[in-house]
Structure formats: C-alpha cells, structure tokens
PDB file of C-alpha atoms in Angstrom:
ATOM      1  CA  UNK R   1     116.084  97.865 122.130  1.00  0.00           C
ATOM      2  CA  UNK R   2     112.646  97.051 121.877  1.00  0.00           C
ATOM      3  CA  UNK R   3     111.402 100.821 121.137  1.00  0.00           C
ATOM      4  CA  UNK R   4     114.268 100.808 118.245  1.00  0.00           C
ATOM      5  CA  UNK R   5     112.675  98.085 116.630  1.00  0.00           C
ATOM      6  CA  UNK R   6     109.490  99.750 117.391  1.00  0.00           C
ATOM      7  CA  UNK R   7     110.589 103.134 115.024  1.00  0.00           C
ATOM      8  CA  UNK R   8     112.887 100.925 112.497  1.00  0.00           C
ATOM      9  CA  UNK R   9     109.300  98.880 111.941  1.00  0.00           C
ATOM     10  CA  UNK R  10     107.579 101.976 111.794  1.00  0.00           C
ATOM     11  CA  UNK R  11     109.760 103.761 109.416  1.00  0.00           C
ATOM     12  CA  UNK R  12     109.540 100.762 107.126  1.00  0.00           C
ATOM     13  CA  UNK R  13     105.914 101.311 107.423  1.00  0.00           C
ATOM     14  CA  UNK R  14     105.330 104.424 106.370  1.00  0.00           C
ATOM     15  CA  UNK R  15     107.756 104.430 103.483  1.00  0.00           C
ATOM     16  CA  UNK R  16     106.322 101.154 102.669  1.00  0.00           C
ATOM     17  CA  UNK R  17     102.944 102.951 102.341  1.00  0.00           C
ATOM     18  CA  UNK R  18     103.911 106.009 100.624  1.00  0.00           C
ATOM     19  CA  UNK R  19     105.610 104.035  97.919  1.00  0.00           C
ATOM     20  CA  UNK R  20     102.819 101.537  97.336  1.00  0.00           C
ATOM     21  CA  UNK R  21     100.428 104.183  97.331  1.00  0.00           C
ATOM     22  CA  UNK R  22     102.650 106.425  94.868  1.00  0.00           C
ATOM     23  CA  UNK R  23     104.012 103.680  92.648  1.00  0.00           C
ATOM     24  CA  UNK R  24     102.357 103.468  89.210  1.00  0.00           C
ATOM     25  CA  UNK R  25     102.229 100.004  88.765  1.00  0.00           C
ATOM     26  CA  UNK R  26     102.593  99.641  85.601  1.00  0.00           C
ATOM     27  CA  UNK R  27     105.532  98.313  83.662  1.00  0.00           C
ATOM     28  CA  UNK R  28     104.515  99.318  80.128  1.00  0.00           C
ATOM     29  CA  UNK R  29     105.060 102.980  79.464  1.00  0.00           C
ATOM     30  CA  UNK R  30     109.099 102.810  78.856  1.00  0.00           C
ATOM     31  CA  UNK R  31     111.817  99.829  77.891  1.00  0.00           C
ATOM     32  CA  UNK R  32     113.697 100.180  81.545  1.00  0.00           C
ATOM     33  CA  UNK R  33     110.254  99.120  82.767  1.00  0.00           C
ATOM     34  CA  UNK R  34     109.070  96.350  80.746  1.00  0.00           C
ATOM     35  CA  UNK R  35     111.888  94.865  80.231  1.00  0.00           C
ATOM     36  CA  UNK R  36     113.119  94.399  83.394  1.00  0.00           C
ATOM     37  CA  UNK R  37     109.605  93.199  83.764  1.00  0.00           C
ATOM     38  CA  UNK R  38     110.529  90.494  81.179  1.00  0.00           C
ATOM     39  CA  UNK R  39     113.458  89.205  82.605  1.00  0.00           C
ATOM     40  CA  UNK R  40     111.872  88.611  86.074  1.00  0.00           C
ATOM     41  CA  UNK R  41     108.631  86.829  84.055  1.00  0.00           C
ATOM     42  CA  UNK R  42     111.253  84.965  81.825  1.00  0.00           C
ATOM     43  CA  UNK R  43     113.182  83.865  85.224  1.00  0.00           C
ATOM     44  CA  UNK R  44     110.156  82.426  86.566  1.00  0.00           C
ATOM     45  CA  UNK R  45     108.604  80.501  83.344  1.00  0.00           C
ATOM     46  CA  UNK R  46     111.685  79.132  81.797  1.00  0.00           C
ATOM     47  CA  UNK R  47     114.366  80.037  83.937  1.00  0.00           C
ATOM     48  CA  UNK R  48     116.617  82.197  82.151  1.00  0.00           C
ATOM     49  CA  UNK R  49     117.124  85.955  82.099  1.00  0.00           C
ATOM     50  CA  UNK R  50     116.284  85.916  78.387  1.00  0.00           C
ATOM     51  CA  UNK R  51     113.592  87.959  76.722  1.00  0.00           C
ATOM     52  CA  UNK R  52     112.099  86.617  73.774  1.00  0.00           C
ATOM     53  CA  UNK R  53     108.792  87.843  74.490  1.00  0.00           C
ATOM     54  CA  UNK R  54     109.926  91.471  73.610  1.00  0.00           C
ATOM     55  CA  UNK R  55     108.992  92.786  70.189  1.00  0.00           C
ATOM     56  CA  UNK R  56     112.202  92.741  67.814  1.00  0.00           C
ATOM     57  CA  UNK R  57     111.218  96.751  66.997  1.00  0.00           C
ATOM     58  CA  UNK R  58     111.015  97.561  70.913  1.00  0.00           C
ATOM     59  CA  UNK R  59     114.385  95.443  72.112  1.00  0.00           C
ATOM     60  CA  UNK R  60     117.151  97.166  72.621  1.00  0.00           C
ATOM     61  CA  UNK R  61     119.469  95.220  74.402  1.00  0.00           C
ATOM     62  CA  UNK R  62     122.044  92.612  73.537  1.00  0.00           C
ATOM     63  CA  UNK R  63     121.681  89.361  71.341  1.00  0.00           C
ATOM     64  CA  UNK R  64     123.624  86.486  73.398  1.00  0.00           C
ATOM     65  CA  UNK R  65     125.822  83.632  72.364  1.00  0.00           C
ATOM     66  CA  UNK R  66     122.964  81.451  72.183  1.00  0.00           C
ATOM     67  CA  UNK R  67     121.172  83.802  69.926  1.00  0.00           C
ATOM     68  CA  UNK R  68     118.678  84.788  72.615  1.00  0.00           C
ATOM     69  CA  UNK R  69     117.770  88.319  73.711  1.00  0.00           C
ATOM     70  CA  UNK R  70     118.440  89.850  76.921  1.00  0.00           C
ATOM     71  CA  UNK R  71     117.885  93.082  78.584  1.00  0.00           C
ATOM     72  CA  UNK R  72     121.080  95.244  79.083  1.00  0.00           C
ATOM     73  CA  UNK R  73     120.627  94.915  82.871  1.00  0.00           C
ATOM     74  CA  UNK R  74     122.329  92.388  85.072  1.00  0.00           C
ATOM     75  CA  UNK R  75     120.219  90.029  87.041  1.00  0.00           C
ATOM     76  CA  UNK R  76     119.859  91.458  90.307  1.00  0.00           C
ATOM     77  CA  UNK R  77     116.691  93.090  89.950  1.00  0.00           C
ATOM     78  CA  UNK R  78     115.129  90.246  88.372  1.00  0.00           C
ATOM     79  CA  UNK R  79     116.342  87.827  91.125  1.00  0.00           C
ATOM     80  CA  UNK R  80     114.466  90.596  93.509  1.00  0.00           C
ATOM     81  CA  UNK R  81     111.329  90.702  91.961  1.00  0.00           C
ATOM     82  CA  UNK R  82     110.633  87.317  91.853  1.00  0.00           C
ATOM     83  CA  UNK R  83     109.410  86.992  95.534  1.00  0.00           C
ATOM     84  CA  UNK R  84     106.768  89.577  94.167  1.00  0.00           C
ATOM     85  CA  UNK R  85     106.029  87.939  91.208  1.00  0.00           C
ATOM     86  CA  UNK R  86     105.256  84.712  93.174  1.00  0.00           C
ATOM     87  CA  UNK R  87     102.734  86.832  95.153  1.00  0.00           C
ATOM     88  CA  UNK R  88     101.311  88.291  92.016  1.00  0.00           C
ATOM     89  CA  UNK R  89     100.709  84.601  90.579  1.00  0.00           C
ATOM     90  CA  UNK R  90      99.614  83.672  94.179  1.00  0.00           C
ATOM     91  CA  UNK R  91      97.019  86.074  94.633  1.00  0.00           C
ATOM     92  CA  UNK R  92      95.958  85.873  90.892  1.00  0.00           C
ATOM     93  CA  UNK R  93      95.179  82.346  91.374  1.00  0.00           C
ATOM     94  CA  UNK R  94      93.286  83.114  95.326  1.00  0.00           C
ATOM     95  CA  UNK R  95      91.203  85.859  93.285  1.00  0.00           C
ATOM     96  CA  UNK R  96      90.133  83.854  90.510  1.00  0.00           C
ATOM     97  CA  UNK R  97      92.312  85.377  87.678  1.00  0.00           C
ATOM     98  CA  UNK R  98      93.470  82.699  85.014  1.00  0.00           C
ATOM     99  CA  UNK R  99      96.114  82.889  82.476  1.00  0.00           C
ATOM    100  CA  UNK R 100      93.111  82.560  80.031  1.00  0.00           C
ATOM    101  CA  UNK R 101      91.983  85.941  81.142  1.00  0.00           C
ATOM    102  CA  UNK R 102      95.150  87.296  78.720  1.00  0.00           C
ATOM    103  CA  UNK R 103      94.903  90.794  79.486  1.00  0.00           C
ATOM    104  CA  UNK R 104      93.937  90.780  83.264  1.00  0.00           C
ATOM    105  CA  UNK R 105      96.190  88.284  84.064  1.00  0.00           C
ATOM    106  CA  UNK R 106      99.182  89.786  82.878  1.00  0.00           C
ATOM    107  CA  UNK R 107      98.482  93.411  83.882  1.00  0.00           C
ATOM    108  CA  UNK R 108      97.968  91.886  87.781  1.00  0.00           C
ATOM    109  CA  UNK R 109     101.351  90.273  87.418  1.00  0.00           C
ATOM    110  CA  UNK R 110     102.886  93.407  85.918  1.00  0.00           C
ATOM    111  CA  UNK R 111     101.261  95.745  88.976  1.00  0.00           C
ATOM    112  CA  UNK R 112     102.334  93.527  91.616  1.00  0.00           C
ATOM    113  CA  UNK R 113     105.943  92.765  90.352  1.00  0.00           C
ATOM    114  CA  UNK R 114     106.583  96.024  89.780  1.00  0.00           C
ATOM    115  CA  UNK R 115     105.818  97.323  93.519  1.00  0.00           C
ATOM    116  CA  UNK R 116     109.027  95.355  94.172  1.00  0.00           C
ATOM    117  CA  UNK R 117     110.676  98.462  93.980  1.00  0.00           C
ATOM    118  CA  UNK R 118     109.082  99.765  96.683  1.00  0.00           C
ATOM    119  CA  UNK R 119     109.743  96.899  99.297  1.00  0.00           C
ATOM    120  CA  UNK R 120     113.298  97.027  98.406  1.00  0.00           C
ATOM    121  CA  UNK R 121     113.111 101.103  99.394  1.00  0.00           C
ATOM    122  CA  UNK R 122     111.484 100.924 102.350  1.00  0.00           C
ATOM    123  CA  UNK R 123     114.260  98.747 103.292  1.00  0.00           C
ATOM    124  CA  UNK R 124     116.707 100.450 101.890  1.00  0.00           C
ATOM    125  CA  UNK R 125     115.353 102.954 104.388  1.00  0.00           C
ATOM    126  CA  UNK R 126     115.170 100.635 107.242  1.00  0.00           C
ATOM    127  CA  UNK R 127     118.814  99.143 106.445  1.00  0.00           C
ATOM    128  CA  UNK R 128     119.838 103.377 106.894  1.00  0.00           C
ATOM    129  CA  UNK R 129     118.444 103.641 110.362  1.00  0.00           C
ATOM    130  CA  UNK R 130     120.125 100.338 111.672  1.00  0.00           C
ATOM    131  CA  UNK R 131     123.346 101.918 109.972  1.00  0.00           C
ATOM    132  CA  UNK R 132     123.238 104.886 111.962  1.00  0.00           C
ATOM    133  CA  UNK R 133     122.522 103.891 115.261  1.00  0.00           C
ATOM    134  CA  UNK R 134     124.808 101.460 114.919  1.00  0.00           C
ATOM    135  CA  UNK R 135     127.173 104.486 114.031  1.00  0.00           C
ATOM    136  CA  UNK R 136     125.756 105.920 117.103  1.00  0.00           C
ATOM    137  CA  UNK R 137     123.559 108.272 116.476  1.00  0.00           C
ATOM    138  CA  UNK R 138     120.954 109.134 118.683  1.00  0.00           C
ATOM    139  CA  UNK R 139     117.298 107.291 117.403  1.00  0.00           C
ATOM    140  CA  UNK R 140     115.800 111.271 116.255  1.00  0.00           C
ATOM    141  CA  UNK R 141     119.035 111.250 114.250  1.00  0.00           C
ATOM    142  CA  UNK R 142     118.977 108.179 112.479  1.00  0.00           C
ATOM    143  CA  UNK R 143     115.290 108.102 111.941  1.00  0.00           C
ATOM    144  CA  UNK R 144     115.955 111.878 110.576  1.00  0.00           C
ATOM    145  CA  UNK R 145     118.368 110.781 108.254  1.00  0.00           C
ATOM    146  CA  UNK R 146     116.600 107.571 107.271  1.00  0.00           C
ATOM    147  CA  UNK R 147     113.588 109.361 106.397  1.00  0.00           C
ATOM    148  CA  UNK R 148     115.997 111.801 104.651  1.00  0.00           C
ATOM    149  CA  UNK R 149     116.531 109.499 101.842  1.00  0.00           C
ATOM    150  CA  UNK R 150     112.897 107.837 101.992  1.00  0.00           C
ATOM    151  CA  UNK R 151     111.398 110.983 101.292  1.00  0.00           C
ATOM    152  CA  UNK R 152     113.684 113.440  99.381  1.00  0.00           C
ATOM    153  CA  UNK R 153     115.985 111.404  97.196  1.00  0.00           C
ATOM    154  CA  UNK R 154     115.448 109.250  94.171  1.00  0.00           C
ATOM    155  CA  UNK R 155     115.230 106.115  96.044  1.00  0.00           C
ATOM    156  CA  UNK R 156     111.827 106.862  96.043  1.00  0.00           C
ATOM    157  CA  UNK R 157     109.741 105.211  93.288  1.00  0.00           C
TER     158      UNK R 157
END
C-alpha cells in the first residue's frame, strides 16, 4: 500500500512539474483565457460569476436577466480556480505586491490562477492510476496508462 502511494505521489509530481514548467501563465492572449480568468476574479471580489470588467468590443458571451455579462462557460472552472487565486493574492501580499502596483499585481494574479489548470491535471492523472489499480491492474500498468494521458493527450496544458 504504502509503495502505491509512493508512485501515485510521484506521478502527481512529475506531471505537476511538467505542467507548471510548460504552462504559459498568462491569461491574456485569447477570450477562453481571460475570461474564464474574469469569472474566477469576479467570484472572488463580488461574488458572482459576472464579468463586467470585460471590454464590451472583446465580450462575447451572454447578457443575463439582470443585465450583467457573463462568460459562456458554466461555473465549474471558476469555482476551481479560486483556491489558486487565493494563493495568488496570498503570496502577492507575502512578496510585497499591492493592488496599487496595477499592472504587477494583476499579471501575478493572472499567472498564478491560471496554473490551476495544471493542479487539476496532475490529478486528473493521479485520480487515473487509483482507477486502475483499483480495476486491478498491476502498478507498471496503471502508472503506464496514467502517464499515458499526462503526457500524450490534451489534458496537458
């Protein structure tokens, strides 16, 4: 048991690396990005899963009944993010970074937030090798398959 948790942690490890160290970390090049971005910075400041703070000539999602914009993506990613985002403002604040530092400030938030992506991999590739060898497969097998989808499927970001 103990040498299965041993791999699992290490497989979450590695993946965990490669994706931090891959990731762009930046959430401003495309709308799927940035707005998603949005919603997790709108969840934690007010609350809600509306974006007003996106330009009306970039939005292109969905006006609401209470005349608010929101991103055409449900709320699960946002709701995931946000343990990220508190880091982001955690750290920000530990290294001296204020909101009055506009640009900093928000591009910190942005990079850190957005490497919740990776986390959420890594475990998705963790979650795969508890799956199978609790299908029975043999520890090579699972950590073969595991690393399978870590390493040559989209899932990685």
């Amino acid at each position: 048991m103990r040498a299965r948790f041993g791999l699992g942690l290490a497989l979450f490890l590695v993946f965990q690396g490669l994706f931090l160290l891959t990731a762009s970390g930046r959430v401003n090049r495309i709308a799927d990005e940035f707005e998603v971005y949005l919603q997790v910075e709108s969840l934690w400041e007010r609350g809600s899963l509306a974006i007003p703070q996106v330009p009306p000539q970039l939005f292109f999602g969905k006006v609401g009944r209470d005349g608010q914009p929101y991103a055409p993506y449900g709320p699960g990613v946002a709701f995931l993010a946000l343990p990220h985002h508190a880091l982001a403002r955690g750290t920000a604040w530990a290294l001296g970074i204020e909101p009055t530092q506009v640009a900093a400030h928000k591009e910190w938030l942005a990079a850190l937030t957005s490497l919740a992506s990776s986390t959420w991999a890594a475990l998705a590739v963790l979650a795969l090798f508890r799956a199978a060898l609790a299908l029975g497969a043999s520890q090579r097998r699972a950590a073969l398959v595991a690393a399978l989808l870590g390493g040559a499927t989209l899932l990685w970001p």
